[in-house]
Coordinates of C-alpha atoms in Angstrom, one line a residue:
Chain A
M1 CA 157.0 -134.9 103.7
S2 CA 156.6 -135.1 100.1
I3 CA 154.1 -134.1 97.3
R4 CA 151.9 -136.8 95.6
V5 CA 149.7 -136.0 92.7
A6 CA 147.5 -138.5 90.9
V7 CA 144.5 -136.9 89.2
T8 CA 142.3 -137.1 86.4
L9 CA 139.8 -134.8 84.6
A10 CA 137.8 -135.2 81.4
R11 CA 137.9 -132.2 79.1
P12 CA 136.3 -131.8 75.8
D13 CA 139.6 -131.9 73.8
Y14 CA 141.6 -134.2 76.0
V15 CA 141.6 -136.3 79.3
L16 CA 144.0 -135.1 81.8
D17 CA 145.4 -138.0 83.7
A18 CA 148.6 -137.0 85.5
R19 CA 150.5 -138.6 88.3
F20 CA 153.8 -137.6 89.7
D21 CA 155.7 -137.3 93.0
A22 CA 157.7 -134.3 93.9
P23 CA 160.3 -133.9 96.7
P24 CA 159.3 -131.4 99.5
T25 CA 162.0 -128.9 98.5
G26 CA 163.0 -126.9 95.5
I27 CA 161.3 -126.1 92.3
T28 CA 159.5 -128.7 90.4
A29 CA 158.8 -127.5 86.8
V30 CA 155.9 -128.8 85.0
F31 CA 156.8 -128.6 81.2
G32 CA 154.9 -129.1 78.1
P33 CA 153.3 -127.5 75.0
S34 CA 150.4 -125.1 75.1
G35 CA 147.2 -127.0 75.7
A36 CA 149.0 -130.1 77.3
G37 CA 146.8 -129.5 80.5
K38 CA 149.6 -127.9 82.6
S39 CA 147.4 -125.0 83.9
T40 CA 144.4 -127.4 84.5
L41 CA 146.8 -129.6 86.5
L42 CA 147.9 -126.6 88.7
R43 CA 144.3 -125.5 89.1
I44 CA 143.2 -129.0 90.4
I45 CA 146.1 -128.9 92.9
A46 CA 144.8 -125.6 94.1
G47 CA 141.3 -126.8 94.3
L48 CA 140.2 -124.3 91.5
E49 CA 139.0 -127.1 89.3
P50 CA 137.2 -130.4 90.5
G51 CA 139.3 -133.2 89.2
E52 CA 139.4 -136.7 90.8
G53 CA 142.0 -138.9 92.3
E54 CA 144.6 -138.0 95.1
I55 CA 146.6 -135.1 96.2
Q56 CA 148.7 -135.4 99.2
V57 CA 151.0 -132.8 100.5
G58 CA 153.1 -133.8 103.4
Q59 CA 150.7 -135.1 106.0
E60 CA 147.8 -133.5 104.5
Q61 CA 145.3 -135.0 102.1
W62 CA 143.8 -132.5 99.8
L63 CA 142.0 -134.8 97.4
A64 CA 140.9 -138.4 97.8
S65 CA 138.1 -140.5 96.8
G66 CA 134.8 -138.8 98.0
F67 CA 136.8 -136.0 99.6
C68 CA 137.8 -132.6 98.2
R69 CA 139.2 -130.0 100.4
P70 CA 138.0 -126.5 99.2
A71 CA 140.5 -124.1 97.7
H72 CA 140.3 -121.8 100.7
E73 CA 141.4 -124.3 103.0
R74 CA 144.4 -125.4 101.2
P75 CA 147.7 -123.8 102.1
V76 CA 148.9 -123.0 98.7
G77 CA 150.2 -119.7 97.3
Y78 CA 149.1 -119.2 93.9
V79 CA 150.7 -117.0 91.3
F80 CA 148.6 -116.5 88.2
Q81 CA 149.9 -115.8 84.7
E82 CA 148.5 -112.2 85.0
A83 CA 149.2 -110.6 88.4
S84 CA 145.4 -110.4 89.1
L85 CA 145.8 -107.9 91.9
F86 CA 142.6 -106.6 93.5
E87 CA 142.2 -103.3 91.7
H88 CA 140.0 -101.7 94.5
L89 CA 142.9 -102.3 97.1
S90 CA 146.3 -100.7 97.5
V91 CA 149.4 -102.7 97.3
A92 CA 149.6 -103.1 101.1
E93 CA 145.9 -104.0 101.3
N94 CA 146.6 -106.6 98.5
L95 CA 149.6 -107.9 100.5
N96 CA 147.5 -108.0 103.8
Y97 CA 144.5 -109.8 102.2
G98 CA 145.8 -113.2 102.5
Y99 CA 148.2 -112.5 105.4
R100 CA 145.3 -111.5 107.6
R101 CA 143.3 -114.5 106.8
V102 CA 146.0 -116.8 108.0
P103 CA 145.8 -117.8 111.8
D104 CA 148.6 -116.2 113.8
A105 CA 149.9 -119.7 114.6
E106 CA 150.2 -120.6 110.9
R107 CA 152.0 -117.4 109.9
I108 CA 155.7 -118.4 109.4
I109 CA 156.5 -115.8 106.8
D110 CA 157.2 -112.3 107.9
F111 CA 155.6 -109.3 106.4
D112 CA 158.8 -107.2 106.4
H113 CA 160.8 -110.1 105.2
V114 CA 158.7 -110.4 101.9
T115 CA 158.5 -106.6 101.3
E116 CA 162.2 -106.6 101.6
V117 CA 163.2 -109.5 99.5
L118 CA 160.8 -108.5 96.7
R119 CA 161.6 -104.7 97.2
L120 CA 158.1 -103.9 97.8
G121 CA 158.7 -101.2 100.5
E122 CA 158.3 -98.3 98.2
L123 CA 155.1 -99.5 96.4
L124 CA 153.0 -100.3 99.5
Q125 CA 150.8 -97.1 99.3
R126 CA 150.3 -97.3 95.4
R127 CA 147.2 -98.6 93.5
P128 CA 147.7 -101.6 91.2
A129 CA 146.7 -99.5 88.2
T130 CA 149.8 -97.3 88.6
L131 CA 152.3 -100.3 88.7
S132 CA 154.4 -101.7 85.9
G133 CA 154.0 -105.3 84.8
G134 CA 157.1 -106.4 86.7
E135 CA 156.0 -104.6 89.9
R136 CA 152.5 -106.1 89.7
Q137 CA 153.9 -109.6 89.4
R138 CA 156.3 -108.9 92.3
V139 CA 153.2 -107.8 94.4
A140 CA 151.4 -111.0 93.3
I141 CA 154.2 -113.2 94.4
G142 CA 154.6 -111.4 97.7
R143 CA 150.7 -111.7 98.3
A144 CA 151.0 -115.5 97.7
L145 CA 153.9 -115.9 100.0
L146 CA 152.3 -114.0 102.8
T147 CA 149.7 -116.8 103.4
S148 CA 152.7 -118.8 104.5
P149 CA 151.8 -121.5 102.0
K150 CA 153.0 -125.1 102.3
L151 CA 153.3 -125.2 98.4
L152 CA 153.8 -122.5 96.0
L153 CA 152.0 -122.9 92.6
M154 CA 153.2 -120.7 89.8
D155 CA 151.3 -120.7 86.5
E156 CA 153.6 -119.2 83.9
P157 CA 154.4 -116.1 86.0
L158 CA 156.6 -114.6 83.3
A159 CA 154.4 -115.2 80.2
S160 CA 152.5 -112.0 80.4
L161 CA 155.7 -109.9 80.8
D162 CA 158.0 -108.4 78.3
L163 CA 161.6 -109.4 78.3
Q164 CA 162.8 -106.6 80.5
H165 CA 160.3 -107.4 83.2
Q166 CA 161.0 -111.1 82.9
R167 CA 164.7 -110.3 83.6
E168 CA 163.5 -108.3 86.6
I169 CA 161.4 -111.1 88.1
M170 CA 163.6 -114.0 87.4
P171 CA 166.3 -113.3 90.2
F172 CA 163.5 -113.4 92.7
L173 CA 162.0 -116.6 91.5
E174 CA 165.5 -118.3 91.7
N175 CA 165.9 -117.6 95.2
L176 CA 162.3 -117.8 96.4
C177 CA 162.4 -121.4 97.5
S178 CA 165.6 -121.2 99.3
D179 CA 164.8 -117.8 101.0
F180 CA 161.5 -118.9 102.2
G181 CA 161.9 -122.8 102.3
I182 CA 158.7 -123.5 100.4
P183 CA 158.6 -126.1 97.7
A184 CA 157.0 -125.0 94.4
I185 CA 155.5 -126.2 91.4
Y186 CA 156.2 -124.0 88.3
V187 CA 154.3 -124.3 85.1
S188 CA 156.1 -123.3 81.8
H189 CA 156.3 -123.9 78.2
V190 CA 159.6 -122.1 77.9
P191 CA 162.7 -124.3 78.0
E192 CA 165.1 -121.6 79.1
E193 CA 162.9 -120.8 82.1
V194 CA 162.9 -124.5 83.1
A195 CA 166.6 -124.9 82.7
Q196 CA 167.3 -121.9 84.8
L197 CA 164.8 -122.5 87.6
A198 CA 163.9 -126.2 88.0
D199 CA 165.3 -128.8 90.3
Q200 CA 163.0 -131.5 89.1
L201 CA 161.1 -131.7 85.9
V202 CA 157.6 -133.1 85.0
L203 CA 157.0 -133.5 81.3
I204 CA 153.4 -133.3 80.3
D205 CA 151.8 -133.9 76.9
K206 CA 148.3 -134.3 75.8
G207 CA 147.1 -134.5 79.6
K208 CA 149.6 -137.3 80.4
V209 CA 152.9 -137.1 82.4
T210 CA 155.6 -138.6 80.0
A211 CA 158.5 -138.4 82.4
A212 CA 159.6 -137.1 85.7
G213 CA 162.8 -136.6 87.7
P214 CA 165.8 -134.4 88.4
V215 CA 166.2 -131.7 85.8
N216 CA 169.5 -132.7 84.3
E217 CA 168.5 -136.4 84.1
I218 CA 165.4 -135.6 82.1
L219 CA 167.1 -132.9 79.8
T220 CA 169.7 -135.6 78.7
R221 CA 167.4 -138.6 78.4
F222 CA 167.7 -139.9 74.9
D223 CA 164.1 -141.4 75.0
L224 CA 162.7 -137.9 75.6
P225 CA 162.4 -135.1 73.1
M226 CA 164.3 -132.4 74.9
A227 CA 167.7 -134.1 74.5
H228 CA 167.2 -133.9 70.5
D229 CA 166.2 -130.3 70.3
H230 CA 168.4 -127.8 68.5
D231 CA 169.0 -126.2 71.8
A232 CA 169.5 -129.4 73.8
G233 CA 171.9 -129.2 76.6
A234 CA 172.7 -130.0 80.2
V235 CA 172.5 -127.9 83.4
I236 CA 175.0 -128.2 86.1
D237 CA 174.9 -126.5 89.6
T238 CA 178.3 -125.3 90.6
T239 CA 179.9 -123.4 93.6
P240 CA 182.4 -120.6 93.2
G241 CA 186.1 -121.4 93.2
E242 CA 189.1 -119.2 92.7
F243 CA 188.8 -115.9 91.0
D244 CA 191.5 -114.7 88.7
S245 CA 191.6 -110.9 88.9
E246 CA 194.3 -110.6 86.3
F247 CA 192.3 -112.1 83.4
G248 CA 188.9 -111.6 84.9
L249 CA 188.0 -115.3 85.1
Q250 CA 186.0 -117.2 87.7
D251 CA 186.2 -120.8 88.5
L252 CA 183.1 -122.8 89.1
V253 CA 183.6 -126.1 90.8
F254 CA 181.4 -129.2 90.5
A255 CA 181.8 -132.9 91.0
G256 CA 183.2 -133.6 87.5
G257 CA 185.7 -130.8 87.6
Q258 CA 185.4 -127.1 87.0
F259 CA 184.3 -124.5 84.6
I260 CA 186.2 -121.2 83.8
V261 CA 183.9 -118.4 83.1
P262 CA 184.5 -114.6 82.5
G263 CA 183.7 -112.5 85.5
T264 CA 184.4 -108.9 86.8
Q265 CA 184.1 -109.7 90.4
P266 CA 184.3 -112.9 92.5
A267 CA 181.2 -115.0 92.4
T268 CA 179.2 -115.5 95.7
G269 CA 176.7 -118.3 96.1
G270 CA 175.9 -121.2 93.9
R271 CA 175.6 -120.8 90.2
R272 CA 173.9 -122.9 87.7
V273 CA 175.5 -123.2 84.2
R274 CA 174.1 -124.5 80.8
V275 CA 176.2 -126.3 78.4
L276 CA 174.5 -126.8 74.9
A277 CA 175.3 -130.1 73.2
R278 CA 176.3 -128.2 70.0
D279 CA 178.9 -126.2 71.9
V280 CA 180.7 -129.3 73.1
S281 CA 183.3 -131.2 70.9
L282 CA 185.1 -134.3 71.8
A283 CA 188.8 -135.2 71.9
L284 CA 190.6 -138.6 72.7
E285 CA 193.5 -136.6 74.2
K286 CA 193.8 -133.6 76.4
H287 CA 194.9 -130.7 74.0
T288 CA 196.8 -127.8 75.6
D289 CA 197.4 -126.1 72.3
T290 CA 193.9 -124.9 72.1
S291 CA 192.2 -121.6 73.1
I292 CA 189.3 -123.6 74.7
L293 CA 189.5 -123.2 78.4
N294 CA 186.9 -125.6 79.5
I295 CA 188.1 -129.3 78.9
L296 CA 186.7 -132.0 81.2
P297 CA 187.6 -135.7 81.3
A298 CA 184.4 -137.8 80.9
Q299 CA 183.1 -141.2 80.0
I300 CA 180.8 -141.9 77.1
T301 CA 177.6 -143.6 78.4
E302 CA 175.3 -143.4 75.3
I303 CA 175.5 -142.6 71.7
S304 CA 172.5 -142.0 69.3
K305 CA 172.2 -141.2 65.6
E306 CA 170.8 -138.0 64.8
P307 CA 169.5 -136.5 61.4
N308 CA 171.8 -134.5 59.2
G309 CA 174.8 -136.9 59.7
Q310 CA 175.2 -136.1 63.4
S311 CA 175.4 -138.1 66.6
L312 CA 174.3 -137.3 70.0
V313 CA 176.7 -138.4 72.8
K314 CA 175.9 -138.6 76.4
L315 CA 178.8 -138.1 78.9
D316 CA 179.3 -138.7 82.4
A317 CA 181.8 -136.2 84.0
G318 CA 182.3 -137.2 87.5
G319 CA 178.6 -138.0 88.1
S320 CA 177.4 -135.0 86.2
L321 CA 175.7 -135.6 82.8
L322 CA 176.7 -133.7 79.5
L323 CA 175.6 -133.9 76.0
A324 CA 177.7 -133.5 72.9
R325 CA 176.7 -133.2 69.3
V326 CA 179.3 -134.4 66.9
T327 CA 179.2 -135.5 63.2
R328 CA 178.8 -139.1 62.6
R329 CA 182.0 -139.3 60.6
S330 CA 183.9 -138.2 63.7
T331 CA 182.0 -140.9 65.8
A332 CA 183.3 -143.3 63.5
R333 CA 186.8 -142.1 62.9
M334 CA 187.4 -141.8 66.8
Q335 CA 185.6 -145.0 67.4
L336 CA 183.4 -143.5 69.9
E337 CA 181.4 -146.0 72.0
P338 CA 179.8 -146.3 75.3
G339 CA 182.4 -146.8 78.0
K340 CA 185.1 -144.9 76.2
Q341 CA 187.1 -142.2 78.0
V342 CA 187.2 -138.8 76.2
F343 CA 187.9 -135.2 76.9
A344 CA 184.9 -132.8 76.4
Q345 CA 186.0 -129.5 75.1
I346 CA 183.2 -126.9 75.9
K347 CA 183.3 -123.6 73.7
T348 CA 180.7 -121.7 75.7
V349 CA 179.4 -122.2 79.2
A350 CA 176.2 -120.0 79.7
L351 CA 175.8 -118.9 83.3
L352 CA 172.1 -119.0 84.2
N353 CA 172.3 -116.7 87.3
Chain B
M1 CA 102.7 -75.0 94.3
L2 CA 101.9 -78.4 95.6
T3 CA 98.6 -78.9 97.4
D4 CA 98.4 -81.0 100.5
T5 CA 97.2 -84.1 98.7
D6 CA 100.0 -83.7 96.1
T7 CA 102.6 -83.4 98.9
T8 CA 101.2 -86.6 100.6
A9 CA 101.3 -88.3 97.1
L10 CA 105.0 -87.2 96.7
I11 CA 105.8 -88.6 100.1
I12 CA 104.1 -91.9 99.4
T13 CA 105.8 -92.1 96.0
L14 CA 109.2 -91.5 97.5
Q15 CA 108.5 -94.2 100.3
L16 CA 107.3 -96.7 97.5
A17 CA 110.3 -96.0 95.5
A18 CA 112.7 -96.4 98.6
V19 CA 111.2 -99.6 99.9
T20 CA 111.0 -101.1 96.5
T21 CA 114.7 -100.2 95.7
V22 CA 115.8 -101.9 99.0
I23 CA 113.8 -105.0 98.4
L24 CA 115.0 -105.1 94.9
L25 CA 118.7 -104.9 95.8
L26 CA 118.3 -107.6 98.2
L27 CA 116.3 -109.8 95.9
G28 CA 118.3 -108.9 92.8
T29 CA 121.8 -109.7 94.3
P30 CA 121.3 -113.5 94.4
L31 CA 119.3 -113.5 91.2
A32 CA 121.8 -111.5 89.3
W33 CA 124.6 -113.5 90.7
W34 CA 123.0 -116.7 89.7
L35 CA 122.2 -115.4 86.2
A36 CA 125.8 -114.1 85.8
R37 CA 127.4 -117.4 86.5
T38 CA 125.1 -120.2 85.7
R39 CA 125.4 -122.4 82.6
S40 CA 121.9 -123.9 83.2
P41 CA 119.6 -124.3 80.2
V42 CA 116.9 -122.3 82.0
K43 CA 118.9 -119.2 82.2
P44 CA 117.4 -117.6 78.8
V45 CA 113.9 -118.4 80.1
I46 CA 114.7 -116.6 83.4
D47 CA 116.3 -113.8 81.6
A48 CA 113.2 -113.3 79.4
I49 CA 110.8 -113.4 82.2
I50 CA 112.9 -110.7 84.1
A51 CA 112.9 -108.6 80.9
L52 CA 109.1 -109.0 80.4
P53 CA 108.2 -105.8 82.3
L54 CA 110.4 -103.8 79.9
V55 CA 108.0 -104.6 77.0
L56 CA 104.6 -105.5 78.4
P57 CA 102.0 -102.7 78.9
P58 CA 102.0 -102.2 82.8
T59 CA 98.4 -102.7 82.8
V60 CA 98.7 -106.3 81.8
L61 CA 101.0 -106.8 84.9
G62 CA 98.6 -104.7 87.0
F63 CA 95.6 -106.7 85.9
Y64 CA 97.1 -110.1 86.8
L65 CA 98.4 -108.8 90.2
L66 CA 95.0 -107.5 90.9
L67 CA 93.4 -111.0 90.2
V68 CA 96.1 -112.7 92.4
L69 CA 96.2 -110.2 95.2
G70 CA 92.4 -109.4 95.3
P71 CA 90.0 -111.0 97.7
N72 CA 89.1 -113.7 95.1
G73 CA 92.6 -114.4 93.9
A74 CA 95.1 -117.1 95.1
I75 CA 97.1 -114.9 97.6
G76 CA 94.4 -112.6 98.3
G77 CA 91.9 -115.4 99.3
L78 CA 94.6 -117.0 101.4
M79 CA 95.2 -113.7 103.2
E80 CA 91.4 -113.3 103.8
S81 CA 91.1 -116.8 105.2
I82 CA 93.6 -116.2 107.8
G83 CA 91.9 -113.0 108.7
A84 CA 94.4 -110.7 107.0
R85 CA 93.4 -107.9 104.4
P86 CA 93.9 -108.7 100.9
L87 CA 97.0 -107.0 99.4
A88 CA 95.1 -105.2 96.5
F89 CA 94.6 -101.5 97.2
T90 CA 97.2 -101.4 99.8
F91 CA 100.7 -99.9 100.1
T92 CA 102.1 -103.5 100.3
G93 CA 100.3 -104.4 97.2
L94 CA 101.9 -101.5 95.5
V95 CA 105.3 -102.6 96.7
I96 CA 104.9 -106.0 95.2
G97 CA 103.7 -104.6 91.9
S98 CA 106.7 -102.0 91.9
V99 CA 109.2 -104.9 92.6
I100 CA 108.0 -106.9 89.6
Y101 CA 107.7 -104.0 87.5
S102 CA 111.2 -102.5 88.2
L103 CA 113.1 -105.9 88.5
P104 CA 114.9 -105.6 85.2
F105 CA 116.2 -102.3 85.9
V106 CA 118.0 -103.5 89.0
V107 CA 118.9 -107.2 88.0
Q108 CA 120.5 -106.3 84.7
P109 CA 123.0 -103.7 85.8
L110 CA 124.0 -106.1 88.7
Q111 CA 124.2 -108.9 86.3
D112 CA 126.5 -107.0 84.1
A113 CA 128.6 -105.8 86.9
F114 CA 129.1 -109.4 88.2
A115 CA 129.8 -110.8 84.7
G116 CA 132.3 -108.1 84.3
I117 CA 134.2 -108.9 87.4
G118 CA 134.9 -112.5 86.1
R119 CA 136.0 -115.6 88.1
R120 CA 139.6 -114.6 88.4
P121 CA 139.4 -112.1 91.4
L122 CA 137.2 -114.8 93.2
E123 CA 139.6 -117.4 92.5
V124 CA 142.6 -115.3 93.7
A125 CA 140.6 -114.5 96.9
A126 CA 139.9 -118.3 97.4
T127 CA 143.6 -119.0 97.1
L128 CA 144.2 -116.3 99.8
R129 CA 142.0 -118.2 102.3
A130 CA 138.7 -116.2 101.9
K131 CA 135.6 -118.2 102.5
P132 CA 132.7 -117.9 99.9
L133 CA 130.7 -115.2 101.8
D134 CA 134.0 -113.4 102.7
R135 CA 134.9 -113.4 99.0
F136 CA 131.5 -111.8 98.1
F137 CA 131.8 -109.0 100.6
S138 CA 135.4 -108.3 100.3
V139 CA 136.0 -108.6 96.6
V140 CA 132.7 -108.8 94.6
L141 CA 130.9 -106.1 96.4
P142 CA 133.4 -103.4 96.1
L143 CA 134.2 -104.2 92.6
A144 CA 130.4 -104.2 91.6
R145 CA 129.9 -100.8 93.3
P146 CA 129.1 -98.9 90.0
G147 CA 126.7 -101.7 89.3
Y148 CA 125.0 -101.2 92.5
L149 CA 124.7 -97.5 92.2
T150 CA 123.2 -97.8 88.6
A151 CA 120.8 -100.5 89.8
A152 CA 119.7 -98.5 92.8
V153 CA 119.2 -95.2 90.9
L154 CA 117.4 -96.8 88.0
G155 CA 115.2 -99.0 90.3
F156 CA 114.2 -95.9 92.3
A157 CA 113.7 -93.6 89.2
H158 CA 111.8 -96.3 87.3
T159 CA 109.4 -96.7 90.4
L160 CA 108.8 -93.2 90.5
G161 CA 107.5 -93.1 87.1
E162 CA 105.2 -96.0 87.3
F163 CA 101.6 -95.5 86.4
G164 CA 99.8 -98.4 84.8
V165 CA 100.6 -101.0 87.7
V166 CA 99.7 -98.5 90.4
L167 CA 96.5 -97.5 88.7
M168 CA 95.3 -101.2 88.5
I169 CA 96.2 -102.4 92.0
G170 CA 96.6 -99.2 94.0
G171 CA 93.0 -97.9 93.8
N172 CA 94.1 -94.3 94.1
I173 CA 93.5 -94.0 97.9
P174 CA 94.9 -90.7 99.1
G175 CA 97.5 -91.0 101.9
A176 CA 97.9 -94.7 101.2
T177 CA 98.2 -95.5 97.6
K178 CA 97.9 -92.3 95.6
V179 CA 101.3 -91.7 94.0
L180 CA 102.4 -88.6 91.9
S181 CA 101.8 -90.2 88.5
I182 CA 98.1 -90.8 89.5
A183 CA 97.9 -87.3 91.0
I184 CA 99.0 -85.9 87.6
Y185 CA 96.2 -87.9 85.8
D186 CA 93.7 -86.7 88.4
H187 CA 94.7 -83.0 87.7
V188 CA 94.5 -83.4 84.1
E189 CA 91.1 -85.1 84.3
S190 CA 89.6 -82.3 86.3
L191 CA 91.3 -79.8 83.9
Q192 CA 93.8 -78.3 86.7
Y193 CA 96.6 -77.9 84.4
G194 CA 98.5 -75.6 86.7
Q195 CA 98.6 -78.4 89.3
A196 CA 99.6 -81.0 86.6
H197 CA 102.4 -78.7 85.7
A198 CA 103.7 -78.4 89.2
V199 CA 103.5 -82.1 89.9
S200 CA 105.0 -83.1 86.6
A201 CA 107.9 -80.6 87.1
V202 CA 108.8 -82.3 90.3
L203 CA 108.9 -85.6 88.7
I204 CA 111.0 -84.3 85.8
V205 CA 113.5 -82.6 88.0
L206 CA 113.8 -85.6 90.3
S207 CA 114.1 -88.2 87.5
F208 CA 116.7 -86.0 85.6
A209 CA 118.7 -85.7 88.6
L210 CA 118.8 -89.4 89.3
L211 CA 119.7 -90.3 85.6
L212 CA 122.4 -87.5 85.5
T213 CA 123.9 -89.4 88.6
V214 CA 124.0 -92.7 86.9
Y215 CA 125.4 -91.4 83.6
A216 CA 128.0 -89.1 85.2
L217 CA 129.3 -91.8 87.4
N218 CA 129.1 -94.6 84.9
R219 CA 129.7 -93.5 81.3
R220 CA 129.5 -96.9 79.7
F221 CA 125.9 -97.6 80.9
R222 CA 123.2 -98.7 78.7
V223 CA 119.7 -98.5 80.2
I224 CA 118.2 -101.5 78.3
R225 CA 120.0 -104.6 77.5
L226 CA 117.9 -107.3 75.7

């Protein structure tokens, strides 16, 4: 099964004409500036906006020429920007609203499992008006999950929350897809959210899809704007290696080598790290007389001229892509060019989860 | 105290107000729903027509209803030709008049309530698998409850106080179409001020109690919205 979207909708200020395919697992982030048509696209997928074209999820056709399955017959879980809880119902009744309307045979997700994972147990008897922003959004996510959806649609679920509540919700979002085995489409205009959550990335601008693919491929593509941002960087998924309790350092292993990051206790489970281009410097030999811990052998695959006398260098470290920003003078002096072997010295590795 | 005819008039008045309110809530719900959501260009026209009884002298409405419902009118004639009695000067005729007369007092609070709910709760319900009618009963109705209460009380209270329409198409038949407002008029005409006071007091107390309910339960309410 996979997800295929090819839809059009004429709007007064733009024409949405979006087509992309998404794999049936993980989080596909739809990223673009405000007003690019991201929410409209998500609403068409849910059946909340008319739209024309084709939507196929697995074996099911939701939209085709002359056919539009109504919203209440599409097995989606929709999380709106504002939690939009039913104010006249308790938390438990909100959670049950969709759960009860799904036939027994289609209920895959267990009520207790959801309340446990999202820590809703103590909220069940409360009224929505008495909940904090973070709690409301957790209830909204739980309510959507309890319909046992085949596709989870999330429209900037963090945008209406303050930073503290965003941090409260983030861990739940990261594990949602693996915990419940449901693919998700996640709309956002915040690069950090996308870097942290997305497995696939769909870029959208003025109603058109400009690129789609695995997140790190898109983040490091030179023909796309994200690689040229001030905060440009690569994300790499790692698994925990050895833990050095004497110095409080954790090894994180990936195909191209390993990162060493500070930690107070051994890491469990996969970790995603983000390496910003401006935190990577290049050397032709492996220095041992440096305080930098993270040095990876890599091959240059691409170089581009940037403003302010800088160059952007794309590196392949054992199949993982990295970006480095260096001065043009260094590029010339070191005779950097595609194909050349270098050592990437990484000042900081940001742990994303 | 109330005389027997006054008591009968009180009962007729309450019956009329109750029947009218029930019919108005049933009619007003789809009408208010449509008005709250439509983008149709005819919406202002319908809005204006519904608000018309707020500003017209009730006698204008009563006069035309008399023409239409009377034996020579379009509907009255039709009723007569199939052997039924014309509706003028009957309780049914009064109900029809009251429904039109009190329509804005029911439709406008409902329309406000529906508009206040917005689209979002319905969209949420749809993504949670609720079918359209299910959405209405499980989401719209509970959320619009204050609006329904206001609409019911105002429709009832406004019908209690109607005079002009009833005078024109009711015909003042004791036990059938004679309501309290007419009874007061009759008492004043025959200089029975004591009786007029008694009946008026009943209406004042009843109307005040009803309006107090509305305002106490719904503090932001405005009676007239044009």
